[in-house]
Amino acid sequence: MRISFRQISVSCSIFIGLHALHAEARTSSTAKEADSTAVHHSATQPPAAAAKPTGPKGEAAAPRKASSSGLSTSVLGQFTAAPEEISVRGNMATATGVTNRTPGGGLMPVQTAPRTQSGITRDYIAKQSPTANISSLIAALPGVTFSSQDPLGMTGDHITMRGMNESQIGYLFEGAPLADPINYEPYTSMLVDSENLGSVTVSQGSPDLNAPFYNAVGGQITATEMNPAHKMGGFLDVGGGTHSANKEFIRLETGDIGNSGVRGFVSFSHTSYNNFRGPGGMFRYHVDSKFVKEWGDDNSISAIFSYNRQQATSWRSPTKAQWDQYGIGFAYDPKFTPGDSAYYKLNQSNINSQLVVLPMHFTLADRLKLHVSPYYVHQFGPSLGGENIPASGGYYGTQQYGTLNPGAGTVVNGNILTSSRDPWNQKTGGINASADWNITRSNTFSFGCWYAYTTHEELSDFSPVYPDGQGWSNENIKVNGKILSGYDLNFMQQVNTLFIADTQRLLNDKLTISAGFRVAMVSRQGTNLIPGANPYKMQGNYFEPLPQFSANYQITDKDQIYINGTTSFRAPESVEAYSQIFDPNSAHAVMQPQSLKPEYSIGEEIGYRHHGSFYNFAMSLFNYNMTNHQVTSTGYIPGTNLMVASPINIGGQTSRGVTAELGFRRWHHISPYFSGQFLHSTFDNNFNTGTGVLPTAGKIAVGAPKFTGAIGLNYDDGTYFGNFQLRYVDTQYTTFMNDEKMPAYLTSDITLGYRMKSFGRIKHPQIQLNLMNIGDNHYLSGSSYTSNAQAQKQTNGTVVAGSAPTYLVGGNFAAMVSVSTGF
């Protein structure tokens, strides 16, 4: 009899759950007795009277910073919370960093910023699959919709917040903007392993005033890495699961190095799996390193390094008709036949990166602090797709060529099967600096600047595929001695921003008012060396003034109300916004550059928060008005398996709604969490197709589900732990004319685990089982967008043909068992 991994994992789940209930029943009287002796401490008591928060190794945790971007709490319009009564029941001893102090099982830390803001901590991160990336980890937060592509949460960063996707959201990692500076893809799996991730904060709607962004009209996501331990040691995590998934991770801690004040860690991981649909798979090698030097009064220098090598078989995106016909069976071909461009080995993506960030914080005087964060990022491909190109009579740009030399390949039906490569190469260096000057006890003035320089090179080429399909030649196909290409791009970008801000605290610090002004300047230029490219040289210059205002009032020590008014903008996305894309199968460009104005957003929010000894609650109302709203349509180059992103200016868009979340503190080891958002988002203008106008004004915006919600339930008694998550996403329109939509879907995950006592050098070992999509739902999780899927009549009476959107397929059931320990 064959037993599947899923049957084994479910059996383990039931066994661990029953064992936990039995253990809870046996120890209930002991627990009650222990609870009765709990001591309540005040945050204002001397250190000797209250237990210190501890990190993974039991050492005192570092003080929590108000913002990873370096600004003080007051500069962001935040305030220092009044003393909070907390209940201390002993220190949680774990090797993973779990302390069980965050309400909602790690999903609702206390927030004080005068804007809608949510977050996750180690209490939640450590209990998710070790393969998860930043985007998949925040999927339960209010207003966040994550588009899964694999059940393990490794590939893809496709999310939306309030109807805006990841390219409209700023990603900040340790004070540096590490998303792609041109197409704004965050590539969070490249940044950090989840075992090293300390916390993630999500601002659903507005970025920090000093944040180094020029695309964050939809909000900001800030991630921080764990600080190194003060004691020498390390952490080991080994896991395996369905789809032949495995991950091996090790972190080595130096501890405090003599009396130097320096400590650090270096980690290495390897991850791989087979695709859950279709052939192929993914492998990833990753290195993280962080060293910290601290001295004096809040002086510190950190050195953060990351390296990532990742290769994966691309996911094939179906249309709605293909999904209805094939379901999850729509994938690349597992077997090769001559001329088959859909053979899986020809369709791959490579995501490689090297990054260095050096956050520095200095106290220059009693009332003056300086924050400087230089950074360098190198990201490179290639992306690969199979394509048949004409053996003769095809095109190099607009020039028709004669007969090509197939080299190591063969000619089938007049075509040469090739590996169409896009070896993009991008480098960015920048520095973000700000200063806080406390003019008086109640007034803080801040100012700063950000500069970044980016170069981007992208020369596509075609390599003949061997007759057996097992690889391709290193020799590119050439025309008159030049590499046959669809685009030969050299792109350069410079960014300068300046900001000033002033924060005033009144009424015994109950009322805090902040006002600031930022000006962003973006300069871009590039060339396309393909014959016939018009324009040969492209450029864009953007100058945007961005004022912000916020006010918050502390009603009581535990209750806060706030209002804000913010502005933000986004420069046009991707080099395709400026340059033509050619293909050997077409006599003219298959993608034309667009004259796109920068997207501009004006937003208002009013909100209320409560954080107390039993629960945390937050609720906000929001309104956003955008002009020149750019919707990103991702599609295949005609006749190829290469996807490119094309921005479309849809005009104005208005989004209004309400966001709420509720997280409970631990009660009998249980911490529930609830979040939800209601969103009404509409287009304000009709859409110009180039041949006429479609009546899209008043239509529901694409990618804007009316309702999203999540339920979480966490249990942790120090030995047995687990959590349950349920997420719902409403239907979403995928065309501007609302003639096609993506169905609503529901997914749920379960975690079960057991911690053991330390013995010898082995510190708090544990076993953890993660079950993803336990209902094995087959669903569409995201999409590209088109103006209309069906033929539609324009306002001038002409009919425009439909164009079917393509969709992302959500991951099916998966399980991951991991064993970890400190040492």
Coordinates of C-alpha atoms in Angstrom, one line a residue, residues 419-694:
S419 CA 16.4 29.9 -26.7
S420 CA 15.4 33.6 -26.6
R421 CA 17.4 35.1 -23.8
D422 CA 17.0 38.4 -21.9
P423 CA 20.3 38.8 -19.9
W424 CA 19.3 42.0 -18.1
N425 CA 22.0 43.5 -15.9
Q426 CA 21.3 46.4 -13.5
K427 CA 23.4 48.2 -10.9
T428 CA 22.3 50.8 -8.4
G429 CA 24.2 52.9 -5.8
G430 CA 22.7 55.4 -3.5
I431 CA 22.7 57.2 -0.2
N432 CA 19.8 58.3 2.0
A433 CA 20.6 60.8 4.8
S434 CA 18.5 62.7 7.3
A435 CA 19.0 64.7 10.5
D436 CA 16.7 65.4 13.5
W437 CA 17.1 68.6 15.5
N438 CA 15.2 68.9 18.7
I439 CA 14.9 72.7 18.8
T440 CA 12.9 72.5 22.1
R441 CA 11.5 69.7 24.1
S442 CA 8.2 69.9 22.2
N443 CA 9.5 70.8 18.7
T444 CA 11.6 68.7 16.3
F445 CA 12.9 69.9 12.9
S446 CA 14.1 67.4 10.4
F447 CA 15.7 67.6 6.9
G448 CA 17.4 65.2 4.6
C449 CA 18.2 64.1 1.0
W450 CA 18.5 61.0 -1.1
Y451 CA 20.6 60.4 -4.2
A452 CA 20.7 57.2 -6.4
Y453 CA 22.3 56.3 -9.7
T454 CA 21.2 53.3 -11.8
T455 CA 22.5 51.7 -14.9
H456 CA 20.6 49.1 -16.9
E457 CA 21.8 47.0 -19.8
E458 CA 19.6 44.6 -21.7
L459 CA 20.6 42.9 -25.0
S460 CA 18.3 40.1 -26.0
D461 CA 19.7 37.3 -28.2
F462 CA 18.7 34.0 -29.8
S463 CA 20.7 30.7 -29.5
P464 CA 19.9 27.6 -31.6
V465 CA 18.5 24.7 -29.6
Y466 CA 20.1 21.3 -30.1
P467 CA 18.1 18.8 -32.2
D468 CA 17.4 16.7 -29.1
G469 CA 16.2 19.7 -27.1
Q470 CA 18.8 19.1 -24.3
G471 CA 20.4 22.5 -24.3
W472 CA 21.3 25.2 -26.7
S473 CA 24.4 26.5 -28.4
N474 CA 26.7 29.2 -26.8
E475 CA 26.9 30.8 -30.2
N476 CA 24.2 33.5 -30.8
I477 CA 22.5 33.8 -34.1
K478 CA 23.9 36.8 -36.0
V479 CA 22.9 39.0 -38.9
N480 CA 25.8 40.5 -40.9
G481 CA 28.1 39.9 -38.0
K482 CA 25.7 41.5 -35.4
I483 CA 23.8 39.6 -32.7
L484 CA 20.2 39.2 -33.8
S485 CA 18.1 40.9 -31.1
G486 CA 14.7 42.4 -30.3
Y487 CA 16.1 45.1 -28.1
D488 CA 19.5 46.5 -27.3
L489 CA 19.0 48.8 -24.4
N490 CA 21.3 51.0 -22.4
F491 CA 19.5 52.9 -19.7
M492 CA 20.6 55.4 -17.0
Q493 CA 18.7 57.0 -14.2
Q494 CA 19.5 59.6 -11.5
V495 CA 17.2 60.4 -8.6
N496 CA 17.5 63.4 -6.2
T497 CA 15.0 64.1 -3.4
L498 CA 15.0 66.7 -0.6
F499 CA 12.7 67.0 2.4
I500 CA 12.0 69.1 5.4
A501 CA 9.6 68.4 8.3
D502 CA 8.5 69.9 11.5
T503 CA 6.8 68.2 14.4
Q504 CA 5.1 70.0 17.3
R505 CA 3.8 68.4 20.5
L506 CA 1.1 70.2 22.4
L507 CA -1.3 69.7 25.3
N508 CA 1.2 67.9 27.5
D509 CA 2.3 65.8 24.5
K510 CA -1.3 64.5 23.9
L511 CA -1.5 66.3 20.5
T512 CA 1.2 65.9 17.9
I513 CA 1.1 67.8 14.6
S514 CA 3.5 67.2 11.8
A515 CA 3.9 68.9 8.5
G516 CA 6.5 68.3 5.8
F517 CA 7.4 68.8 2.2
R518 CA 9.4 66.6 -0.1
V519 CA 10.5 67.3 -3.7
A520 CA 11.5 64.4 -6.0
M521 CA 13.5 64.8 -9.2
V522 CA 13.9 61.8 -11.5
S523 CA 16.0 61.9 -14.7
R524 CA 16.1 59.0 -17.2
Q525 CA 17.7 58.5 -20.5
G526 CA 18.6 55.5 -22.7
T527 CA 19.2 54.2 -26.1
N528 CA 17.9 51.3 -28.2
L529 CA 20.6 50.2 -30.8
I530 CA 18.2 48.0 -32.9
P531 CA 18.1 49.0 -36.5
G532 CA 15.0 51.2 -37.2
A533 CA 14.3 51.9 -33.5
N534 CA 12.4 55.1 -33.2
P535 CA 13.1 56.8 -31.0
Y536 CA 16.7 55.8 -30.9
K537 CA 17.2 57.8 -27.8
M538 CA 14.6 58.2 -25.1
Q539 CA 14.5 60.3 -22.0
G540 CA 12.2 61.4 -19.2
N541 CA 12.5 64.1 -16.5
Y542 CA 10.1 64.4 -13.6
F543 CA 9.9 67.0 -10.9
E544 CA 7.2 66.5 -8.2
P545 CA 6.4 68.5 -5.0
L546 CA 5.0 66.3 -2.3
P547 CA 3.5 67.9 0.8
Q548 CA 2.3 65.8 3.8
F549 CA 0.4 66.6 7.0
S550 CA -0.7 64.5 10.0
A551 CA -2.1 65.0 13.4
N552 CA -2.8 62.5 16.2
Y553 CA -4.3 62.9 19.6
Q554 CA -3.8 60.6 22.6
I555 CA -7.2 60.3 24.2
T556 CA -6.0 58.0 26.9
D557 CA -2.8 56.1 27.5
K558 CA -4.3 53.3 25.3
D559 CA -6.5 55.2 22.8
Q560 CA -5.4 57.3 19.8
I561 CA -7.1 59.0 16.9
Y562 CA -5.3 60.4 13.9
I563 CA -5.9 62.1 10.6
N564 CA -3.5 62.6 7.7
G565 CA -3.3 64.1 4.2
T566 CA -0.5 62.7 1.9
T567 CA 0.7 63.0 -1.6
S568 CA 2.9 60.7 -3.6
F569 CA 3.8 60.0 -7.2
R570 CA 5.2 57.2 -9.4
A571 CA 7.5 57.7 -12.4
P572 CA 6.4 55.5 -15.4
E573 CA 7.3 51.8 -14.9
S574 CA 9.8 49.7 -16.9
V575 CA 12.1 50.5 -19.8
E576 CA 9.2 49.4 -22.1
A577 CA 7.6 52.7 -21.3
Y578 CA 10.3 54.4 -23.3
S579 CA 11.5 52.0 -25.9
Q580 CA 10.2 49.8 -28.7
I581 CA 10.4 46.0 -28.5
F582 CA 11.0 44.2 -31.8
D583 CA 10.8 40.5 -32.8
P584 CA 12.2 38.6 -35.8
N585 CA 8.6 37.4 -36.7
S586 CA 7.4 41.0 -37.2
A587 CA 8.3 43.8 -39.6
H588 CA 7.5 46.4 -37.1
A589 CA 7.8 46.9 -33.3
V590 CA 5.6 44.5 -31.3
M591 CA 5.5 47.0 -28.4
Q592 CA 5.5 50.7 -28.7
P593 CA 6.7 53.2 -26.1
Q594 CA 3.9 55.3 -24.5
S595 CA 3.9 59.0 -23.6
L596 CA 3.2 58.5 -19.9
K597 CA 2.8 61.2 -17.4
P598 CA 3.8 60.4 -13.8
E599 CA 1.1 59.0 -11.6
Y600 CA 0.0 61.3 -8.8
S601 CA -2.0 60.4 -5.7
I602 CA -3.7 62.5 -3.0
G603 CA -4.9 60.6 0.0
E604 CA -6.7 61.2 3.3
E605 CA -7.2 58.9 6.3
I606 CA -8.9 59.1 9.6
G607 CA -8.3 56.4 12.1
Y608 CA -8.6 55.1 15.7
R609 CA -6.4 52.7 17.7
H610 CA -6.7 51.0 21.0
H611 CA -3.9 48.9 22.6
G612 CA -4.6 47.4 26.0
S613 CA -3.9 44.6 28.3
F614 CA -6.4 42.3 26.6
Y615 CA -6.6 43.3 22.9
N616 CA -5.4 45.7 20.2
F617 CA -7.8 47.2 17.8
A618 CA -7.4 49.5 14.8
M619 CA -9.8 51.0 12.3
S620 CA -9.4 53.6 9.6
L621 CA -11.4 55.2 6.8
F622 CA -9.5 56.2 3.6
N623 CA -10.0 58.1 0.4
Y624 CA -7.5 58.3 -2.5
N625 CA -7.7 60.2 -5.8
M626 CA -5.2 59.4 -8.5
T627 CA -4.5 61.1 -11.8
N628 CA -2.7 59.4 -14.7
H629 CA -3.2 56.1 -12.9
Q630 CA -0.9 53.5 -14.5
V631 CA -2.2 49.9 -14.7
T632 CA 0.5 47.3 -15.5
S633 CA -0.5 44.8 -18.1
T634 CA 1.8 41.8 -18.3
G635 CA 1.6 39.7 -21.4
Y636 CA 3.5 37.5 -23.8
I637 CA 5.4 39.0 -26.7
P638 CA 3.3 37.7 -29.6
G639 CA 4.4 34.3 -30.7
T640 CA 6.8 33.8 -27.8
N641 CA 6.9 32.6 -24.3
L642 CA 8.6 35.8 -23.0
M643 CA 6.4 38.0 -20.8
V644 CA 6.9 41.8 -20.6
A645 CA 5.2 44.4 -18.5
S646 CA 3.5 47.2 -20.3
P647 CA 2.1 50.2 -18.4
I648 CA -1.2 51.6 -19.4
N649 CA -2.5 55.1 -18.5
I650 CA -6.1 54.6 -17.5
G651 CA -6.6 58.2 -16.3
G652 CA -8.1 59.0 -12.9
Q653 CA -9.1 56.5 -10.2
T654 CA -10.9 57.0 -6.9
S655 CA -10.6 54.5 -4.1
R656 CA -12.5 54.6 -0.8
G657 CA -13.0 52.2 2.0
V658 CA -12.5 51.0 5.5
T659 CA -9.8 48.9 7.1
A660 CA -9.9 47.2 10.5
E661 CA -8.0 44.6 12.5
L662 CA -8.4 43.1 16.0
G663 CA -5.7 41.1 17.8
F664 CA -6.0 39.5 21.2
R665 CA -3.2 39.0 23.7
R666 CA -2.6 35.5 25.0
W667 CA -5.3 34.0 27.1
H668 CA -4.9 30.4 28.2
H669 CA -2.1 30.3 25.5
I670 CA -4.5 31.3 22.7
S671 CA -4.2 34.5 20.6
P672 CA -7.0 35.2 18.0
Y673 CA -6.7 37.7 15.1
F674 CA -9.2 39.2 12.7
S675 CA -8.6 41.6 9.8
G676 CA -10.8 42.9 6.9
Q677 CA -11.2 45.6 4.3
F678 CA -14.1 47.0 2.3
L679 CA -13.0 48.7 -0.9
H680 CA -14.9 50.7 -3.5
S681 CA -12.5 51.7 -6.3
T682 CA -13.7 53.1 -9.7
F683 CA -12.2 54.5 -12.9
D684 CA -12.9 58.2 -13.3
N685 CA -12.3 58.5 -17.1
N686 CA -13.1 56.7 -20.4
F687 CA -10.2 54.8 -21.9
N688 CA -8.6 55.8 -25.2
T689 CA -7.7 52.7 -27.2
G690 CA -6.0 54.6 -30.0
T691 CA -8.8 54.0 -32.4
G692 CA -11.6 55.3 -30.2
V693 CA -12.8 55.6 -26.6
L694 CA -14.3 52.9 -24.4

